[in-house]
mmCIF file of C-alpha atoms in Angstrom:
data_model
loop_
_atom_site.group_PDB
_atom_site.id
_atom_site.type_symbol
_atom_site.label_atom_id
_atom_site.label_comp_id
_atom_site.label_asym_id
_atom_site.label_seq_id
_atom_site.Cartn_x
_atom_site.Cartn_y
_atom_site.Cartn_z
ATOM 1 C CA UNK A 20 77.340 42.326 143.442
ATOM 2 C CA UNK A 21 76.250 43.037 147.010
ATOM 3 C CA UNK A 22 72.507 44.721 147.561
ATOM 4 C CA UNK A 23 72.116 47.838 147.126
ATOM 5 C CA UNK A 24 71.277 50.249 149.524
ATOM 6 C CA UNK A 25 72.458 53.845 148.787
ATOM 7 C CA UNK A 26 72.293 55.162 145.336
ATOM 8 C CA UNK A 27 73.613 58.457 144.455
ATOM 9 C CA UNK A 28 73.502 60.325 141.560
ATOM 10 C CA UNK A 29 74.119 64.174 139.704
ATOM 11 C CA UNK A 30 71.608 66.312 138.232
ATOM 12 C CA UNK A 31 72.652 68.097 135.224
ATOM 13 C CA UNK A 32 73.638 65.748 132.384
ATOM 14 C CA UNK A 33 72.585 62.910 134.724
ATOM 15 C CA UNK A 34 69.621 62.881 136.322
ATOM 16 C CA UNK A 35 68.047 65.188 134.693
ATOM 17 C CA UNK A 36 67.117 65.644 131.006
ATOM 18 C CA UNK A 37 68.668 68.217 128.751
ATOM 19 C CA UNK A 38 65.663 70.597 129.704
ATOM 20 C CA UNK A 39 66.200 69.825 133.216
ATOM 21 C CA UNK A 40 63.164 67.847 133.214
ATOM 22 C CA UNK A 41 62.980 64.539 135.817
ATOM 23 C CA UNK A 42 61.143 61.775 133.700
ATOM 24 C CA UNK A 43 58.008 59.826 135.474
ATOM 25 C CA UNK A 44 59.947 57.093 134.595
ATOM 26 C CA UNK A 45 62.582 58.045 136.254
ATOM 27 C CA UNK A 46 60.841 59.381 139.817
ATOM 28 C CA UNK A 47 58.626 55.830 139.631
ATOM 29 C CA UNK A 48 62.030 53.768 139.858
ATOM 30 C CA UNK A 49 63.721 56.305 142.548
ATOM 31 C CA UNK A 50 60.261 56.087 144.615
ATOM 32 C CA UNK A 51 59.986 52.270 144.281
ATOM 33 C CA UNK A 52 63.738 52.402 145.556
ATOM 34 C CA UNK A 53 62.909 53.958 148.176
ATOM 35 C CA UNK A 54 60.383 51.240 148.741
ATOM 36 C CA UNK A 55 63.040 48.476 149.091
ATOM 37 C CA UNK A 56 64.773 50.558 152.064
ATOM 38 C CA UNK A 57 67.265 52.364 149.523
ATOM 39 C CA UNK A 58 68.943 56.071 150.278
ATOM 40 C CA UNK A 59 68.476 58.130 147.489
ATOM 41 C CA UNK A 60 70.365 60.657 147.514
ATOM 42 C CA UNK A 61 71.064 63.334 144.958
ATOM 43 C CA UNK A 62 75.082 64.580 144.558
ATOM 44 C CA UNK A 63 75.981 67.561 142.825
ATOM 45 C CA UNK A 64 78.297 70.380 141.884
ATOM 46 C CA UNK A 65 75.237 72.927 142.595
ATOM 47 C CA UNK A 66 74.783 74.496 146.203
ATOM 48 C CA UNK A 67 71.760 73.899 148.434
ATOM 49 C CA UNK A 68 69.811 76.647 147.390
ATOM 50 C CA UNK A 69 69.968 76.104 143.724
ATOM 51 C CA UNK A 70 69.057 72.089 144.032
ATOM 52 C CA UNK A 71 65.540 72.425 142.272
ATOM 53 C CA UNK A 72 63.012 72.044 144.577
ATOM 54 C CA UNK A 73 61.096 69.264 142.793
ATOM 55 C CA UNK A 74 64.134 67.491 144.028
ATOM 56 C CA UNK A 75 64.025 68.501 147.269
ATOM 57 C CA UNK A 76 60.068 67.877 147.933
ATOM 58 C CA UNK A 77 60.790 64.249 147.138
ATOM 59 C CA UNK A 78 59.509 62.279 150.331
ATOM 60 C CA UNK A 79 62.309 60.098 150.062
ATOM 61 C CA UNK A 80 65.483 62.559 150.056
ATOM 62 C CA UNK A 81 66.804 63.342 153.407
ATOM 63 C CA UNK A 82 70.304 63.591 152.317
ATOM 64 C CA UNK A 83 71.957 65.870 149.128
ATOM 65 C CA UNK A 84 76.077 65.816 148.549
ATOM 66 C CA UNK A 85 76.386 69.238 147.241
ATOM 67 C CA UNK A 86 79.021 71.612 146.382
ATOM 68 C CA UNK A 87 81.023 68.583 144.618
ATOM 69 C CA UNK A 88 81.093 67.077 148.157
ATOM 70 C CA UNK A 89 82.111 69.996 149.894
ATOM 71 C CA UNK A 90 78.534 70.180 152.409
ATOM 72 C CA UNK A 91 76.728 66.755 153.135
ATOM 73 C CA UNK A 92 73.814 67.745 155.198
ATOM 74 C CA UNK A 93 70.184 66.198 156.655
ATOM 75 C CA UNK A 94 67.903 68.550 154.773
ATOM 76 C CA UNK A 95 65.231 67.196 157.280
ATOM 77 C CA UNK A 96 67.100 67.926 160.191
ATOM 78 C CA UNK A 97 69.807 70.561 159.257
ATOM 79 C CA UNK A 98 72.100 68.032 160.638
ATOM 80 C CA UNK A 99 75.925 68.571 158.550
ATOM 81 C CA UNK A 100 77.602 65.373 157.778
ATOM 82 C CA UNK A 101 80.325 66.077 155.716
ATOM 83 C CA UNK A 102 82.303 69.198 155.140
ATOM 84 C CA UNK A 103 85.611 69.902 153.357
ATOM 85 C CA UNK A 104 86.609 74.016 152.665
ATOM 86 C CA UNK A 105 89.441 75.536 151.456
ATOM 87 C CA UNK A 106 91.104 77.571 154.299
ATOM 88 C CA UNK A 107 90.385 81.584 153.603
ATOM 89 C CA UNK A 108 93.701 82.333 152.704
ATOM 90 C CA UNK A 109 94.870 79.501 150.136
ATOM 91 C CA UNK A 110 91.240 81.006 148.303
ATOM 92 C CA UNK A 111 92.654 84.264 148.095
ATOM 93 C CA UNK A 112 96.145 83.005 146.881
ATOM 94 C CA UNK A 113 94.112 81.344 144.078
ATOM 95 C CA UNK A 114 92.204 84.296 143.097
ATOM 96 C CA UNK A 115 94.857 86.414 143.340
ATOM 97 C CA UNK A 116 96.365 83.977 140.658
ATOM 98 C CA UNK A 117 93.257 84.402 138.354
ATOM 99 C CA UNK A 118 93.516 88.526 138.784
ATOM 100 C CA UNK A 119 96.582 87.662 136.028
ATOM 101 C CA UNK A 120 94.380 86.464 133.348
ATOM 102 C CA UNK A 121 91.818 86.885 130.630
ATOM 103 C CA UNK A 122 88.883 84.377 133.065
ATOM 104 C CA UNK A 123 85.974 85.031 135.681
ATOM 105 C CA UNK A 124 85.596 83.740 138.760
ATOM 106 C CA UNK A 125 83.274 83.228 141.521
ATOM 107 C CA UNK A 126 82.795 81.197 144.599
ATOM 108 C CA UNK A 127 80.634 79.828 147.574
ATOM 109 C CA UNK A 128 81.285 80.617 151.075
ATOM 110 C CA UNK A 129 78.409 79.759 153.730
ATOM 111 C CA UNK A 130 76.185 78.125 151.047
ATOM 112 C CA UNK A 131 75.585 80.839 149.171
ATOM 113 C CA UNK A 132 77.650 82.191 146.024
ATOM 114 C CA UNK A 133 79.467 85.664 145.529
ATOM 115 C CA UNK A 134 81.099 87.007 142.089
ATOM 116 C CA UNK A 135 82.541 90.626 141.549
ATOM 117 C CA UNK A 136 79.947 92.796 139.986
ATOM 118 C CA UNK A 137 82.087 93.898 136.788
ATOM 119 C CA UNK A 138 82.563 89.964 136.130
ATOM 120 C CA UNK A 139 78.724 89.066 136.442
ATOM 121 C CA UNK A 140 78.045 92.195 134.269
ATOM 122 C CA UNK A 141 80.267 90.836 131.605
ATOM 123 C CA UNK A 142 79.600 87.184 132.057
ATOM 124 C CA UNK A 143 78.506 86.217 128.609
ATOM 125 C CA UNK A 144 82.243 87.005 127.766
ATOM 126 C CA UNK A 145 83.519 84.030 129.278
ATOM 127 C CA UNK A 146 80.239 81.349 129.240
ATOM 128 C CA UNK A 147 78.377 79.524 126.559
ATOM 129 C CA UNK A 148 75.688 77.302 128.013
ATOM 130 C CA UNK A 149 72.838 79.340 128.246
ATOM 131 C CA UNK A 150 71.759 77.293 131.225
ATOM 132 C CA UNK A 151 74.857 77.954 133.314
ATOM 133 C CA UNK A 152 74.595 81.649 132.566
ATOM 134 C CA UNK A 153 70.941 81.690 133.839
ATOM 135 C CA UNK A 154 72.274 79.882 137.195
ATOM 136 C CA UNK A 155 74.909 82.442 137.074
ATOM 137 C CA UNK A 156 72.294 85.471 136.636
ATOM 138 C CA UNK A 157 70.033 83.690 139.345
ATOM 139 C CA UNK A 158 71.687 82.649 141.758
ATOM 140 C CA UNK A 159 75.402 85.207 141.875
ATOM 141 C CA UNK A 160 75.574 87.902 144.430
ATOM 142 C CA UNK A 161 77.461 90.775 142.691
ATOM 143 C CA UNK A 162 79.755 92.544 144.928
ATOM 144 C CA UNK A 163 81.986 95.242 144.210
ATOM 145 C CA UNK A 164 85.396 93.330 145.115
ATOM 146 C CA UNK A 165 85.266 89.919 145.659
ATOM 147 C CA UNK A 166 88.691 88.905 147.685
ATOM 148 C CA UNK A 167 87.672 92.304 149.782
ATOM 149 C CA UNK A 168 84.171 90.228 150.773
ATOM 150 C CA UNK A 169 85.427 87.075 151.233
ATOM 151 C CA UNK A 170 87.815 88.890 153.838
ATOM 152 C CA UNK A 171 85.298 90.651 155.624
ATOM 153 C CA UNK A 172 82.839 87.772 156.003
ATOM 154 C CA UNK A 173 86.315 85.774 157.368
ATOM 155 C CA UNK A 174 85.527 81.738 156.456
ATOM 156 C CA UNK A 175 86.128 79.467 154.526
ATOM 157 C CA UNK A 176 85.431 78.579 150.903
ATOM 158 C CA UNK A 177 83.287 76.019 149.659
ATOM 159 C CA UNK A 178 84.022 76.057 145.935
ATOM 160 C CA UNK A 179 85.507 78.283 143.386
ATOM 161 C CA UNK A 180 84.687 78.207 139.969
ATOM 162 C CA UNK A 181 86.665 80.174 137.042
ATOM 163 C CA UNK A 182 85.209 80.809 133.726
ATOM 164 C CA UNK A 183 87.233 81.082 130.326
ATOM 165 C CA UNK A 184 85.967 80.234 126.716
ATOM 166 C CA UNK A 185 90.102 80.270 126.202
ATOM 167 C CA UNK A 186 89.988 76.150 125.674
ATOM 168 C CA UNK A 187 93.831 76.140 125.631
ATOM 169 C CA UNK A 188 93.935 78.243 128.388
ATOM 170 C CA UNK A 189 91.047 75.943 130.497
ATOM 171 C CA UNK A 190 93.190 72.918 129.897
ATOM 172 C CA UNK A 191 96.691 74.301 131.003
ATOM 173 C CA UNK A 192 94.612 75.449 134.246
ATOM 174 C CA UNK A 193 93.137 71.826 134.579
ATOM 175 C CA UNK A 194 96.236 70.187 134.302
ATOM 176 C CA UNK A 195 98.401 72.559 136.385
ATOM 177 C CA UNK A 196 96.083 74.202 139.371
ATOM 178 C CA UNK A 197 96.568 71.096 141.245
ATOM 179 C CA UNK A 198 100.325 71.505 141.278
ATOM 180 C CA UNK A 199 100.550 74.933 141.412
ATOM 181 C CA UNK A 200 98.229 75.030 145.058
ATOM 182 C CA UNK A 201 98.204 72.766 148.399
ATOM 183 C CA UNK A 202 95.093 70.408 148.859
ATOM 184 C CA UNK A 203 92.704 71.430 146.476
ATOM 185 C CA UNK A 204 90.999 69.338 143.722
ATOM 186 C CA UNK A 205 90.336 70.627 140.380
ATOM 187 C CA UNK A 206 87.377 69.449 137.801
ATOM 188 C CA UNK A 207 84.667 70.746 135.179
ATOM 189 C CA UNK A 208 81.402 69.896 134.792
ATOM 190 C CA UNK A 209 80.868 72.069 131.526
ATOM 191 C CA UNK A 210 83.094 73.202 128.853
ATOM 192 C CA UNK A 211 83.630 76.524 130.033
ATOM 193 C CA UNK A 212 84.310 76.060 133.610
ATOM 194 C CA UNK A 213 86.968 75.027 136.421
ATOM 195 C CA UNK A 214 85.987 74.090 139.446
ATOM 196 C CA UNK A 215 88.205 74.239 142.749
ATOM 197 C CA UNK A 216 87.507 72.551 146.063
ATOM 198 C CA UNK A 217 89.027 71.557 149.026
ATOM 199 C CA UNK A 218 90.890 68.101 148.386
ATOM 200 C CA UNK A 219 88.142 66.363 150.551
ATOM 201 C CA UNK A 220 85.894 67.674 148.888
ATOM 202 C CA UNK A 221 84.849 65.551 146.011
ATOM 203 C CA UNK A 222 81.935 63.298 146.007
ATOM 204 C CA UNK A 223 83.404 60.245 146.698
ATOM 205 C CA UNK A 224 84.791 60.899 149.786
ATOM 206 C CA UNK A 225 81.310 62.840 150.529
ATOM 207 C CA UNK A 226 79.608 59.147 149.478
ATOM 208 C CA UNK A 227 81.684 57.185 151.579
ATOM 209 C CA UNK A 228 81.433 59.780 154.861
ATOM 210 C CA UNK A 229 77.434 59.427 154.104
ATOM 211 C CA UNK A 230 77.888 55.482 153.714
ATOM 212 C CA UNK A 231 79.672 55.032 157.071
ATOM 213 C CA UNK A 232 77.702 58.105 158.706
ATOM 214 C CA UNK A 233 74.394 55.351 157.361
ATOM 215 C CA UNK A 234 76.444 52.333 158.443
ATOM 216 C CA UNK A 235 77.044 51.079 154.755
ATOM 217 C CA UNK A 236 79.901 49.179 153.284
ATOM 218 C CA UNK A 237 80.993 51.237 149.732
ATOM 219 C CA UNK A 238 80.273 48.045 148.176
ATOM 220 C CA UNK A 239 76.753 48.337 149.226
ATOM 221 C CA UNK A 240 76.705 52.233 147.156
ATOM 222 C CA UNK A 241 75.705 52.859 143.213
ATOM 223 C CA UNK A 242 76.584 55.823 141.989
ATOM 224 C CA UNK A 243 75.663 57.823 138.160
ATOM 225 C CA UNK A 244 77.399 60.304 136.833
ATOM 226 C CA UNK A 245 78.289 61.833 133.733
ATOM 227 C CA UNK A 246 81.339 64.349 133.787
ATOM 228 C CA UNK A 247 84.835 65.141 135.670
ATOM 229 C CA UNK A 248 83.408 66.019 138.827
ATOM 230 C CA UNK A 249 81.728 62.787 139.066
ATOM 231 C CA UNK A 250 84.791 60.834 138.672
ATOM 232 C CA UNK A 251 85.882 60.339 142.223
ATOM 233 C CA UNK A 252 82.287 58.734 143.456
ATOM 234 C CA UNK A 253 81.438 56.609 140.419
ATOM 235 C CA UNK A 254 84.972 55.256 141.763
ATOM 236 C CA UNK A 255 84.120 55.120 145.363
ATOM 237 C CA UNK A 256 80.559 53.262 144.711
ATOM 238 C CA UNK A 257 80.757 50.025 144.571
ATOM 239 C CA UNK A 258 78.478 50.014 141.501
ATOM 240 C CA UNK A 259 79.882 53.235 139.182
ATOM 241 C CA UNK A 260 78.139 54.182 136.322
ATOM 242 C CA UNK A 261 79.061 56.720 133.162
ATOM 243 C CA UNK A 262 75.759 58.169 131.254
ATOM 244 C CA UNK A 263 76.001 57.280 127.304
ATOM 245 C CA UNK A 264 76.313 60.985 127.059
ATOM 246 C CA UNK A 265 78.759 61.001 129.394
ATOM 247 C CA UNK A 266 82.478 61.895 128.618
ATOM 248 C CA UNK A 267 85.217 59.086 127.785
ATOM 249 C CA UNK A 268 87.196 59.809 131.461
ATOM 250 C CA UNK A 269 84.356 59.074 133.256
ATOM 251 C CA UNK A 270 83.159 56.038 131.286
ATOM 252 C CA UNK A 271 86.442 54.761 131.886
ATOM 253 C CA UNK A 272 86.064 55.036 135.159
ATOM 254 C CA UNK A 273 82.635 53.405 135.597
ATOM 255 C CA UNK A 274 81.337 49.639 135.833
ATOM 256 C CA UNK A 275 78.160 50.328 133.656
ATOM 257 C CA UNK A 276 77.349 52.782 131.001
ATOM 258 C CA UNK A 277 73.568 53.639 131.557
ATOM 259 C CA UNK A 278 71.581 55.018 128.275
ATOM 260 C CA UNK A 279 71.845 58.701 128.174
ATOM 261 C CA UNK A 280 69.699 61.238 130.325
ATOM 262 C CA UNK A 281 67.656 62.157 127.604
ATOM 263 C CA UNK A 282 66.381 57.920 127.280
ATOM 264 C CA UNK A 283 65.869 57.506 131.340
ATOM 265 C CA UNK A 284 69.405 55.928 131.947
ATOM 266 C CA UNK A 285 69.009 55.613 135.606
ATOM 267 C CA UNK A 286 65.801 54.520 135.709
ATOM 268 C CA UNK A 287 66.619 51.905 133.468
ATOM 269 C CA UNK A 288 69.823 50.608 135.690
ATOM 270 C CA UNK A 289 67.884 50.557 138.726
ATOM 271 C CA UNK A 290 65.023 48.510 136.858
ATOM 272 C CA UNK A 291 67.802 46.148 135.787
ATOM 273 C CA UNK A 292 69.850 46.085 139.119
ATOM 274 C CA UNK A 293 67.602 46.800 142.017
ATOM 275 C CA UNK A 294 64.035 46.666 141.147
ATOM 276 C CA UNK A 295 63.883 42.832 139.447
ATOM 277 C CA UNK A 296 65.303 41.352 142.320
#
């Protein structure tokens, strides 16, 4: 195994604990990391904004993948590494497509996250996780149309994210956005949700853009995860690893299952890996 020196890793289900919690444990193996000339570097479906700010105040984060590898960005120094959007138009197509059925959506455009106002009014229809509805509630700016805003403000989309507790109908999307639209990549990080973003947007081709923007071989990455959106960068690291309480797709895909994040999993693979050598 070659030395580490980049380890990335999601929040929710990952990271941190059920209650959103990080451990001491935990922030004591991250810090001593750190110590050893290690990036640490957080990865996540969540937009800048809505990256908790215990995370952020860590003295040794500069870098965050965000928006499922959409944004890669210095939060230091403001300074972009990575982005991947999906052209203005192919967003509308795809919204346009979800006008047809029984599902919410929203999105992110410009780091910063827009839903129509009759959706977010009626959001409990169409979301269980109590957490996710609060992020929702938070952190959604209603608007009265969405497609109309995302014309006038004229870019880009970072990620779009459609909400059904229709499990049927979640799956047939899963399986068949991908065909159905050019370039885009399609995942989940809870049981009511899609999410949609650019094909180059994933976090493993965000890792590997922050590995060679750091002048770091992949084999010199570790990455933890614990759900479909972390898929493509516990593949991409040249250490992977699947939570216990992680699904079975993603342990398949990893090198190491970690304990879950409820019994500090990634503390206890760095301790193993990085920290007793």
């Amino acid at each position: 195994m070659s030395e580490i020196k980049l380890i990335a890793f999601d929040l929710d289900g990952t990271l941190l604990t059920t209650d959103k919690k990080i451990t001491e444990r935990t922030y004591k193996a991250l810090g001593e990391a750190a110590d050893k000339g290690v990036y640490i570097v957080p990865a996540t479906g969540r937009f800048l904004r809505t990256v908790p700010q215990e995370i952020k105040d860590m003295p040794f984060i500069n870098y965050i993948i965000s928006i499922n590898g959409s944004y890669v960005v210095d939060i230091r120094t403001g300074k972009e590494i990575y982005t991947s959007e999906i052209p203005l138009a192919g967003a509308l197509d795809i919204l346009s497509y979800f006008d047809t059925m029984p599902i919410a959506y929203d999105c992110y455009m410009g780091n910063d996250s827009f839903i129509n106002a009759e959706m977010f009014n009626n959001i409990t229809d169409y979301i269980e996780d109590r957490f996710y509805l609060d992020m929702v509630w938070k952190h959604r700016n209603p608007v009265p149309e969405l497609k109309s805003h995302l014309l006038k403000e004229n870019k880009n989309v970072q990620k779009i994210m459609a909400y059904t507790r229709d499990q049927s109908l979640r799956k047939y999307l899963m399986d068949n956005l991908g065909y159905m639209f050019k370039d885009i990549i399609v995942t989940s990080s809870i049981k009511n949700n899609i999410e949609i973003n650019a094909f180059g947007a994933n976090k493993g081709d965000a890792l590997r853009a922050l590995a060679e923007y750091l002048g770091l071989e992949d084999s010199q990455t570790m990455a933890f995860g614990d759900s479909y959106n972390d898929i493509p960068m516990i593949r991409a690291a040249g250490t992977g690893v699947c939570m216990q309480n992680g699904n079975d797709e993603t342990k398949a895909a990893a090198d190491l299952i970690a304990p879950s994040n409820d019994d500090n999993g990634v503390a206890e693979i760095i301790e193993q890996i990085i920290l007793e050598h």
